[in-house]
Coordinates of C-alpha atoms and ligand atoms in Angstrom, one line a residue:
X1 CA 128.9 114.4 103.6
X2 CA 130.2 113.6 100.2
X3 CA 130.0 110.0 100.5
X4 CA 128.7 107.7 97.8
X5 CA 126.6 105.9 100.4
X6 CA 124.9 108.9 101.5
X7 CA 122.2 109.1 99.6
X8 CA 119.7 112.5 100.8
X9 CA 117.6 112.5 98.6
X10 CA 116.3 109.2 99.8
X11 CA 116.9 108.8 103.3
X12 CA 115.7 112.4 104.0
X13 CA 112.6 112.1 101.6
X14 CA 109.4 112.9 103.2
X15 CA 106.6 110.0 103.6
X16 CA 105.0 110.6 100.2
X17 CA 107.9 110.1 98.4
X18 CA 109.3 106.8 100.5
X19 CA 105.7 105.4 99.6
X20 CA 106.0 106.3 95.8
X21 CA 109.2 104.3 96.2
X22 CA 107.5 101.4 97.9
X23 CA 104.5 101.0 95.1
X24 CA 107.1 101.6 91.8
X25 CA 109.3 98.6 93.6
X26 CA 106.2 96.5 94.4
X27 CA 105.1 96.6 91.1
X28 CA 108.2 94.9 90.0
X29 CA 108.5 92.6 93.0
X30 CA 105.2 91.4 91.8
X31 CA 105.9 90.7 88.5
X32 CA 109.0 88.5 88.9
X33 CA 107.4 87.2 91.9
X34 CA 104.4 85.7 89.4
X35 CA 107.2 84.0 87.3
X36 CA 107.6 81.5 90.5
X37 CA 105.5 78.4 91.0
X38 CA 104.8 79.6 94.4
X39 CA 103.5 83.2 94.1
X40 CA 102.3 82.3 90.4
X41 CA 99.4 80.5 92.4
X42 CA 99.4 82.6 95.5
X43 CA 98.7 85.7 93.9
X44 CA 96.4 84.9 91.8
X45 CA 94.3 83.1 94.5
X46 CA 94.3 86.5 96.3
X47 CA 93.7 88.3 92.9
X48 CA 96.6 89.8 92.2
X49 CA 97.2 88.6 88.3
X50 CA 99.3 91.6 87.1
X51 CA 101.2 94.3 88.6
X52 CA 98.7 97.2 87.7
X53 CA 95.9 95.5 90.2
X54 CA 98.6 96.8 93.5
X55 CA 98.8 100.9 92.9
X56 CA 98.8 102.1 96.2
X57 CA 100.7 101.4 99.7
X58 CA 97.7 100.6 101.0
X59 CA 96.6 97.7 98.6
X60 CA 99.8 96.1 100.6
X61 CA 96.9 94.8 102.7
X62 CA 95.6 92.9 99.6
X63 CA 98.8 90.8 99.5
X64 CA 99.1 87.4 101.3
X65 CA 101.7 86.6 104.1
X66 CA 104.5 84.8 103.0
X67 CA 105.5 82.2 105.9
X68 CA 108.8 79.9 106.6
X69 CA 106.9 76.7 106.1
X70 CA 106.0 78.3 102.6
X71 CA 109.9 78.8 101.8
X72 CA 110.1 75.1 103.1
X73 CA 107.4 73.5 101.5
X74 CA 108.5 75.2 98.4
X75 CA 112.4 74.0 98.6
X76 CA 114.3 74.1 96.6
X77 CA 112.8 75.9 93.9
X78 CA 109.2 76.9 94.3
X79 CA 110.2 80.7 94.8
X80 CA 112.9 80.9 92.4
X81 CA 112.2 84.0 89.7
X82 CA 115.1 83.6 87.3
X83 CA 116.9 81.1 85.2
X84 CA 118.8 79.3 87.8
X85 CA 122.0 80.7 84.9
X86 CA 121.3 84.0 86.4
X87 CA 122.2 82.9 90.1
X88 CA 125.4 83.9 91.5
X89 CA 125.1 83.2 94.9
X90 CA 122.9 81.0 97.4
X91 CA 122.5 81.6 101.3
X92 CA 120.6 78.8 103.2
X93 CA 119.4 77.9 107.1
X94 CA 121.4 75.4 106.9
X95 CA 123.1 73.7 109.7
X96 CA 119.6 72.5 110.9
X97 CA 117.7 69.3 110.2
X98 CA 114.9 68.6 108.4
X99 CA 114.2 71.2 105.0
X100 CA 115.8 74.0 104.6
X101 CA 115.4 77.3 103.2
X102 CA 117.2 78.3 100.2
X103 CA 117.9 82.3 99.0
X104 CA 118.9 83.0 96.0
X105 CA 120.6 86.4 94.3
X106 CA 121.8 87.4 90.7
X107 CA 124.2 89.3 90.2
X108 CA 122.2 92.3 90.3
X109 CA 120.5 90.8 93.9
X110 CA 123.8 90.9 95.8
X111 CA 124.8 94.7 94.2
X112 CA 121.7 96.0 95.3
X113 CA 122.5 94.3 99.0
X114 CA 125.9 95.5 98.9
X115 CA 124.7 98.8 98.7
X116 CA 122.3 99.0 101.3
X117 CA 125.0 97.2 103.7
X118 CA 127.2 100.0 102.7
X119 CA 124.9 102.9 103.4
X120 CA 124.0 101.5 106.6
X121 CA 127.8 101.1 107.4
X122 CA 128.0 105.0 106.4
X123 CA 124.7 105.4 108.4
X124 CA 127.2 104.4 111.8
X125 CA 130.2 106.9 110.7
X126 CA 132.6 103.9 109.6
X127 CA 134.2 105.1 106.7
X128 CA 136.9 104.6 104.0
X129 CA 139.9 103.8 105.6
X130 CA 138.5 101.8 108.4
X131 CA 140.2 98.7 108.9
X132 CA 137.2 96.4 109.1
X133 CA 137.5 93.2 110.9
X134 CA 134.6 90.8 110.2
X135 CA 134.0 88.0 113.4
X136 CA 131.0 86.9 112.1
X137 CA 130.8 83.3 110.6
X138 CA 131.3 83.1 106.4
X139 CA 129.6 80.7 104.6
X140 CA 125.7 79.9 104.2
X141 CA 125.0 82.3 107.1
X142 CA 124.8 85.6 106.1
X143 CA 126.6 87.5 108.2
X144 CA 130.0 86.7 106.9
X145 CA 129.5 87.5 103.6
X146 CA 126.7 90.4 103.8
X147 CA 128.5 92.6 105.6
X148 CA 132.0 92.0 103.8
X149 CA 130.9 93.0 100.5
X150 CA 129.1 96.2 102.0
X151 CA 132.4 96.9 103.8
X152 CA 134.4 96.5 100.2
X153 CA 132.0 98.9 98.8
X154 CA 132.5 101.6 101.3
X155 CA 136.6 101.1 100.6
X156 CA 137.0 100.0 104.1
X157 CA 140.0 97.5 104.2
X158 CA 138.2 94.9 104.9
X159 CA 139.7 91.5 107.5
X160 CA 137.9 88.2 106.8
X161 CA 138.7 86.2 109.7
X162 CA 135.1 85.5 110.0
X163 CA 133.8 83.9 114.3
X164 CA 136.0 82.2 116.6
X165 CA 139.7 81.3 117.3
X166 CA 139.5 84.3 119.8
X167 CA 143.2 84.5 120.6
X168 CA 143.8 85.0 116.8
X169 CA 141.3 87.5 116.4
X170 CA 143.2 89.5 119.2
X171 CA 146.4 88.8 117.7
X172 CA 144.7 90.1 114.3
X173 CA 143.3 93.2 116.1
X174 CA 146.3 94.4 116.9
X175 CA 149.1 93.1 113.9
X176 CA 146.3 95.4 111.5
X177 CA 145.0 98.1 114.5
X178 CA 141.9 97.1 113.3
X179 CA 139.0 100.1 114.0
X180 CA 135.9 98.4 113.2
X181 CA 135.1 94.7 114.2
X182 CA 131.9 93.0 113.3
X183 CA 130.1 90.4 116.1
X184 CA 127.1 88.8 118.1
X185 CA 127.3 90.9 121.1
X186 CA 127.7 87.6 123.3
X187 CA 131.2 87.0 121.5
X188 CA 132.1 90.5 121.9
X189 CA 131.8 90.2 125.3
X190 CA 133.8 86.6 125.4
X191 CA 136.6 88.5 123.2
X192 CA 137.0 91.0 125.9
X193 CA 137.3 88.3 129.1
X194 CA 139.9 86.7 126.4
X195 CA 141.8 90.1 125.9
X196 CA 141.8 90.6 129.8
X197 CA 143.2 87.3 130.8
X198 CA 146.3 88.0 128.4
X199 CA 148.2 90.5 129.7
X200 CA 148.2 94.0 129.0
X201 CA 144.3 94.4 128.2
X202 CA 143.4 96.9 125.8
X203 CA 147.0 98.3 125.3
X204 CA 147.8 98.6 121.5
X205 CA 144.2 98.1 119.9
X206 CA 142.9 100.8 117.9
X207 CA 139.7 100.0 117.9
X208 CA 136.8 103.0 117.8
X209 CA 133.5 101.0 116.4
X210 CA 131.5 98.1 116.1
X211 CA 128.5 96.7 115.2
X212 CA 126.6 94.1 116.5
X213 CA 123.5 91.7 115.6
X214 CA 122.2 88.3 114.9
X215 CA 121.2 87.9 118.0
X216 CA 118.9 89.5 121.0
X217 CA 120.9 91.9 123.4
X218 CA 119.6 94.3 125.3
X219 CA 120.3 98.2 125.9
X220 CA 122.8 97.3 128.7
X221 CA 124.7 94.4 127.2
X222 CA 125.3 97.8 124.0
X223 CA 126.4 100.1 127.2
X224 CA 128.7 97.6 129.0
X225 CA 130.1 96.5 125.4
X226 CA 130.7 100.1 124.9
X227 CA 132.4 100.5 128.1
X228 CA 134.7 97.7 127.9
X229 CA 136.2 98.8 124.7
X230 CA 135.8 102.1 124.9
X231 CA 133.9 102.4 121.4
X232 CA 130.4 103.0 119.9
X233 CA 128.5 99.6 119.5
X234 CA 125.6 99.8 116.7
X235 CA 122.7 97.4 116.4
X236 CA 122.0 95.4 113.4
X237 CA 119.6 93.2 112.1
X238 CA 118.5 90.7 109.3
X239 CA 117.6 87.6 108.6
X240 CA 118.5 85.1 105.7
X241 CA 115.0 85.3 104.3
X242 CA 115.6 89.3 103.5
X243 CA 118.9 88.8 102.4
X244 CA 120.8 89.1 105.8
X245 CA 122.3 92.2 107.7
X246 CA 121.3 95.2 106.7
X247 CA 117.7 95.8 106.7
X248 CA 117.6 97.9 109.7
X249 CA 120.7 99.6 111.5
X250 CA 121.7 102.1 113.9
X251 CA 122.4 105.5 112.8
X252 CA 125.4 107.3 114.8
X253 CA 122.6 108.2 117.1
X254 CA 122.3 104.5 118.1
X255 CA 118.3 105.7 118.9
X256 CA 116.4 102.1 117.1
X257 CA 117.5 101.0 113.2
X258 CA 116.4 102.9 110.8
X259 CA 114.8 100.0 108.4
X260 CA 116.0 101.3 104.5
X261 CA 112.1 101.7 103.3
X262 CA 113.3 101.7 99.4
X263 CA 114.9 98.4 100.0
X264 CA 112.2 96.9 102.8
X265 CA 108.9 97.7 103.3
X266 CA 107.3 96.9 106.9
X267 CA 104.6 96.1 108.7
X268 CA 103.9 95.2 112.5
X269 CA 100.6 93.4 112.6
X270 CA 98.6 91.7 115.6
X271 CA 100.5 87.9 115.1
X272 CA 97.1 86.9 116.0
X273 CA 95.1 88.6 113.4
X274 CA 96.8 89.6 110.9
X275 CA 96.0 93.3 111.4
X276 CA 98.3 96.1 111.0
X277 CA 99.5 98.2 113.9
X278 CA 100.3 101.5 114.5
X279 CA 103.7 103.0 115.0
X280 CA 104.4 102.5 118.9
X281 CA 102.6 99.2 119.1
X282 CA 104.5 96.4 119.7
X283 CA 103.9 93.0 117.2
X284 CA 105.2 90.5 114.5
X285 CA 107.4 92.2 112.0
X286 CA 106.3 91.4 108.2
X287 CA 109.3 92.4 105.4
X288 CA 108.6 92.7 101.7
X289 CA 112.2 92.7 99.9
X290 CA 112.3 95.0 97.3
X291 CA 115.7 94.5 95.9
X292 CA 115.8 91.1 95.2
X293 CA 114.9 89.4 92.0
X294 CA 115.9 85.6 92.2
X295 CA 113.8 85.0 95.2
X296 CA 110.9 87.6 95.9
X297 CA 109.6 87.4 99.4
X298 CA 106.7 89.4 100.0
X299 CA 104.4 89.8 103.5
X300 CA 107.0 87.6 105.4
X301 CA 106.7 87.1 108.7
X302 CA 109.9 86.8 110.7
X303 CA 108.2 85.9 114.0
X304 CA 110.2 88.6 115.6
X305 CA 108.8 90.8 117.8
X306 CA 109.1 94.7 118.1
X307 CA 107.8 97.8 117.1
X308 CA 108.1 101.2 114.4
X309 CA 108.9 105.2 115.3
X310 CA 107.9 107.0 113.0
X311 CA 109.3 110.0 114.8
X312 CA 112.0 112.2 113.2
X313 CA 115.3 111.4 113.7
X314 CA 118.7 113.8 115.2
X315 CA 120.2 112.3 111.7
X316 CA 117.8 113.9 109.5
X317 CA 116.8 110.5 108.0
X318 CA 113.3 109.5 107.6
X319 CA 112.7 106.2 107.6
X320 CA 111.0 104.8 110.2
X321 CA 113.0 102.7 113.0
X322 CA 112.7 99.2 114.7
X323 CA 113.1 99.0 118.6
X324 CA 115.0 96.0 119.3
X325 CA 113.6 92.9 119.0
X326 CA 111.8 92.0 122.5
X327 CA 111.1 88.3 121.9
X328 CA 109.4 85.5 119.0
X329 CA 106.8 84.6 118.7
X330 CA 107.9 81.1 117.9
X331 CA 110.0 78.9 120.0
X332 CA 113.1 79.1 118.0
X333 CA 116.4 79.6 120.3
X334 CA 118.9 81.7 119.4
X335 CA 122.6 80.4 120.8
X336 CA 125.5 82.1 120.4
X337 CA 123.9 83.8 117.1
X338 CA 122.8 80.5 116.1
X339 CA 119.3 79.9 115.2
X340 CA 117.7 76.6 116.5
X341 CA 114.3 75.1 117.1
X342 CA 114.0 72.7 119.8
X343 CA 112.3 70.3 117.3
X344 CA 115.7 70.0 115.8
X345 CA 117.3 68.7 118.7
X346 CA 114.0 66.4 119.2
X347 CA 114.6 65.1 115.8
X348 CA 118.3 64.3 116.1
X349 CA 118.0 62.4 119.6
X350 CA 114.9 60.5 119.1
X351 CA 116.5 58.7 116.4
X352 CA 119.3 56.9 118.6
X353 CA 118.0 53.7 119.6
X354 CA 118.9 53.7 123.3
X355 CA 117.2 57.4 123.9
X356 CA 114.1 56.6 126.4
X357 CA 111.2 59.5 125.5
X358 CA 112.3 62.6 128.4
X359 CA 114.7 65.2 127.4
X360 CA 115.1 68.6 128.2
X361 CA 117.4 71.8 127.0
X362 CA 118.7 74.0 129.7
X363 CA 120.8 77.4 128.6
X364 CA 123.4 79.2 131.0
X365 CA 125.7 81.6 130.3
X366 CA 129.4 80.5 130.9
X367 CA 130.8 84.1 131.3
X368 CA 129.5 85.8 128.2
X369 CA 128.8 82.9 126.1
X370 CA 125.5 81.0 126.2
X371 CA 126.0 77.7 127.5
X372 CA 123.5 74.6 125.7
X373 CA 122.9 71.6 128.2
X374 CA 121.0 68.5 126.7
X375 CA 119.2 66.4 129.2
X376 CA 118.6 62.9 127.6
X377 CA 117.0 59.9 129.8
X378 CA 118.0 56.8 128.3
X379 CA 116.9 53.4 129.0
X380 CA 117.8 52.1 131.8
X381 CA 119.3 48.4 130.4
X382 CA 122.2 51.0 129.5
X383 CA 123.3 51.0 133.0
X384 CA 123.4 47.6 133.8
X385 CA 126.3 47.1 131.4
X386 CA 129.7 48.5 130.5
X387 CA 129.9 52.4 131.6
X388 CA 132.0 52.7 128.7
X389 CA 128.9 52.1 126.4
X390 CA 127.1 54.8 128.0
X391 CA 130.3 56.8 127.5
X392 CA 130.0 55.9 123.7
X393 CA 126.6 57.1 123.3
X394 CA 127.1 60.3 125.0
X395 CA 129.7 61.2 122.7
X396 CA 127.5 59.9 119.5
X397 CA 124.7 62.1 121.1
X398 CA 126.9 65.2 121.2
X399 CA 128.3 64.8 117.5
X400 CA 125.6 64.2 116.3
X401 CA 123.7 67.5 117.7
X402 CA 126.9 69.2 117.0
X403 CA 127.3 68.3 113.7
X404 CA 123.3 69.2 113.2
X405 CA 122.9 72.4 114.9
X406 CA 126.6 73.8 114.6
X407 CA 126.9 74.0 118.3
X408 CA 128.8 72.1 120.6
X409 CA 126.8 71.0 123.3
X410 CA 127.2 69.4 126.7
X411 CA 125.2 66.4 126.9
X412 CA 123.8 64.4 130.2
X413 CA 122.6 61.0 130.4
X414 CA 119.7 59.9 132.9
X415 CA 118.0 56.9 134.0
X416 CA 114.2 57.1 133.3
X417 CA 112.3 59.2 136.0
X418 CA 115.4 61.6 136.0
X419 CA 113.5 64.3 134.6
X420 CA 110.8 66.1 135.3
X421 CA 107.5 64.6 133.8
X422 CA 104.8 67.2 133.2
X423 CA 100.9 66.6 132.4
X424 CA 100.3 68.7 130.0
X425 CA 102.3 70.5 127.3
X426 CA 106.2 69.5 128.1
X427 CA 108.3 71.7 129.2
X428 CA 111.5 71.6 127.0
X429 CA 113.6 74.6 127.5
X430 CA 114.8 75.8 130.6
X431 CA 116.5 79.2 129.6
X432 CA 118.4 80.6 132.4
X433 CA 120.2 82.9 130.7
X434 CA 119.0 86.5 131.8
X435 CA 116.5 88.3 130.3
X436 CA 117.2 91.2 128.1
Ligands
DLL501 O1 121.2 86.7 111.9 C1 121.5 87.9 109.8 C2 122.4 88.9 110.5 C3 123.7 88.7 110.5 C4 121.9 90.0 111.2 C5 124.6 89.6 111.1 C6 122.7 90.9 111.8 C7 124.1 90.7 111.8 P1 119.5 84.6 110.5 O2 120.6 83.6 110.9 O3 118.5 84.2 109.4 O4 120.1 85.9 110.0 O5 118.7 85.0 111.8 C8 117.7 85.9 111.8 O6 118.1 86.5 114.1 O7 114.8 86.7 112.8 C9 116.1 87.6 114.7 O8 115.3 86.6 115.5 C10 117.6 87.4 115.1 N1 118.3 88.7 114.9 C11 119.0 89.1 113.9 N2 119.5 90.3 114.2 C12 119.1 90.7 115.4 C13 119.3 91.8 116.3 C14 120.9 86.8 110.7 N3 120.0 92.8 116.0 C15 117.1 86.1 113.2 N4 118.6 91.8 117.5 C16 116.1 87.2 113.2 C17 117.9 90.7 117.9 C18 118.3 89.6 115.9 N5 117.7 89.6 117.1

């Protein structure tokens, strides 16, 4: 391979060497990490006042976790490392209530990204001439953007039609016989009951790849998408806080994600004690970002759960790769791709006046699209009146959530009593969606 993404040397460098990687990028994580208000404190609490005190991987240990509520509590600029004059770009969770949490990258930040989106695009056997159509959302979510800069890097020709407006994207697919797509796996699979209903199916795509993340799918959700098409379907995975796609992908072996070690260094530890665990043992993933200046994250904890192999690879690479994710260890929902806590919708409907104190969250799928059902009792003076009130407040109910959590909802009225009541711990979510 003679690609400028292809980088041997480092993806096929033995452990020793990855590590030596790991402590020289460290070193420099923790000394634009003690430039922040945040880590200025939290290091030196943990003893950590310069970068020569962390020398080898295993002083990682040393380090404290980095949490979400610390990004939030910290908004909007406890964590930032540079002259807010150096930022080019900002990513956020936003699209949810209460605080958010803020990313930010110089310009250096979102080359370095770029790069490592574009080696894992390599990684999958896209290449330079790909025609590279990009479903996923644009904006604050990372997806969009994350991937279409790797994509430009590689040379691919890149589409940026970014999620929805399916009948467009089909149209798209085949006005540009685009070969590579980019989705969650649940609209991939809505996309292809769309192509199905109109008319002559598959006939004049040129599709051959695609990946897929942002979202929990399982094995046989990859196969069927695979079969469907007719195409290779590659797992992906990120999150905001570690800059978005591209921390761990499928190789064209599709055997786990290889997680880029000089870019991200993990760690599976015990969510209950903190402990590291070996390679094969399932627990919380924890990310240190290597390659990012503006906003250093060290020790976070995503609250996803999964775990490392360690073993080698048919590729030849060497660094180490992440199962799929098999669950949180939070409550947070993820619908459609979208992330969301049930506290947000708590926070949205138990401001309306006329909302009693039950609600409840069930999720279907309706075909391969997760479905979001908000049960609401309301008081029941509301149904002594005009039915067109209750009408009203429905609708307020819905666009409210939708404009809140990005996702249109359907939402039910009750009369007190409606829902179940439980005696302990409340029983908010009913996911019925199956289990991967
Ligand atoms: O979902 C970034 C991304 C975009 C990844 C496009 C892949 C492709 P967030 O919105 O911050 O970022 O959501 C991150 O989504 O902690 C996981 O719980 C979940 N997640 C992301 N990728 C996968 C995956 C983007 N491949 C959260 N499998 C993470 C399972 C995933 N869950």
């Amino acid at each position: 391979m003679t690609e400028k993404f292809w980088n041997k040397e480092i993806e096929t460098a033995p452990r020793d060497q990855i590590e030596k990687l790991q402590v020289q990028g460290l070193k420099k994580v923790i000394q634009w990490a003690l430039d922040t208000p945040f880590y200025g404190k939290k290091l030196k609490k943990s003893e950590i006042n310069s970068p020569d005190d962390f020398n080898c991987i295993a002083d990682l240990t040393k380090l404290p976790f980095t949490t979400k509520d610390d990004l939030r509590n910290n908004f909007p600029r406890g964590l930032l490392a540079v002259d807010m004059s150096e930022v080019v770009r900002i990513h956020s969770s936003s699209g949810t209530t209460g605080i958010p949490t803020v990313i930010y990258f110089t310009q250096d930040d979102v080359n370095r990204w770029s790069d490592i989106v574009a080696r894992s695009i390599i990684a999958t056997g896209a290449r330079k001439g790909d025609i590279f159509q990009n479903m996923m959302t644009y904006g604050l979510f990372t997806g969009g953007l994350g991937l279409h800069y790797g994509a430009e890097k590689v040379g691919m020709t890149v589409i940026p039609v970014s999620s929805g407006n399916t009948k467009r994207q089909v149209q798209i697919m085949k006005d540009f016989q685009s070969t590579v797509v980019h989705a969650t796996p649940s609209y991939l699979m809505h996309l292809h009951s769309v192509i199905e209903q109109s008319g002559p199916g598959l006939a004049g795509l040129a599709l051959r790849k695609t990946f897929v993340g942002a979202e929990p799918h399982s094995e046989n959700t990859r196969l069927k998408i695979e079969e469907m098409f007719g195409i290779d379907a590659y797992n992906s995975y990120g999150l905001s806080e570690l800059n978005g796609p591209g921390v761990a992908f499928e190789c064209e072996f599709k055997d786990s994600m290889h997680v880029w070690e000089d870019a991200y260094i993990v760690e599976i530890i015990d969510p209950a004690t903190g402990q590291q665990l070996p390679a094969g043992e399932e627990g919380e993933v924890v990310l240190t970002n290597l390659i990012r200046q503006a906003t250093p994250l060290i020790r976070y904890r995503t609250r996803d759960l999964a775990y490392l192999t360690n073993e080698p690879c048919r590729c030849g690479r060497t660094h180490q790769r992440l199962s799929r994710i098999t669950g949180r260890t939070d409550d947070m929902l993820i619908i459609n791709g979208v992330n969301v806590f049930p506290s947000q919708i708590e926070e949205i409907i138990m401001q309306i006046p006329e909302v009693g104190t039950n609600w409840q969250i069930c999720l279907d799928k309706d075909g391969a699209l997760d479905k979001l059902t908000v049960n609401v009792e309301i008081y029941s003076k509301m149904f002594s009146g005009d039915a067109s009130q209750i009408e009203k407040l429905r609708s307020r109910i819905k666009e409210e959530l939708r404009a809140s959590i990005v996702i249109n909802p359907i939402v039910r009225l009750h009369e007190p009593g409606f829902l179940p009541v439980s005696e302990g711990k409340a029983k908010r979510v009913i996911d019925n969606r199956p289990k991967i």
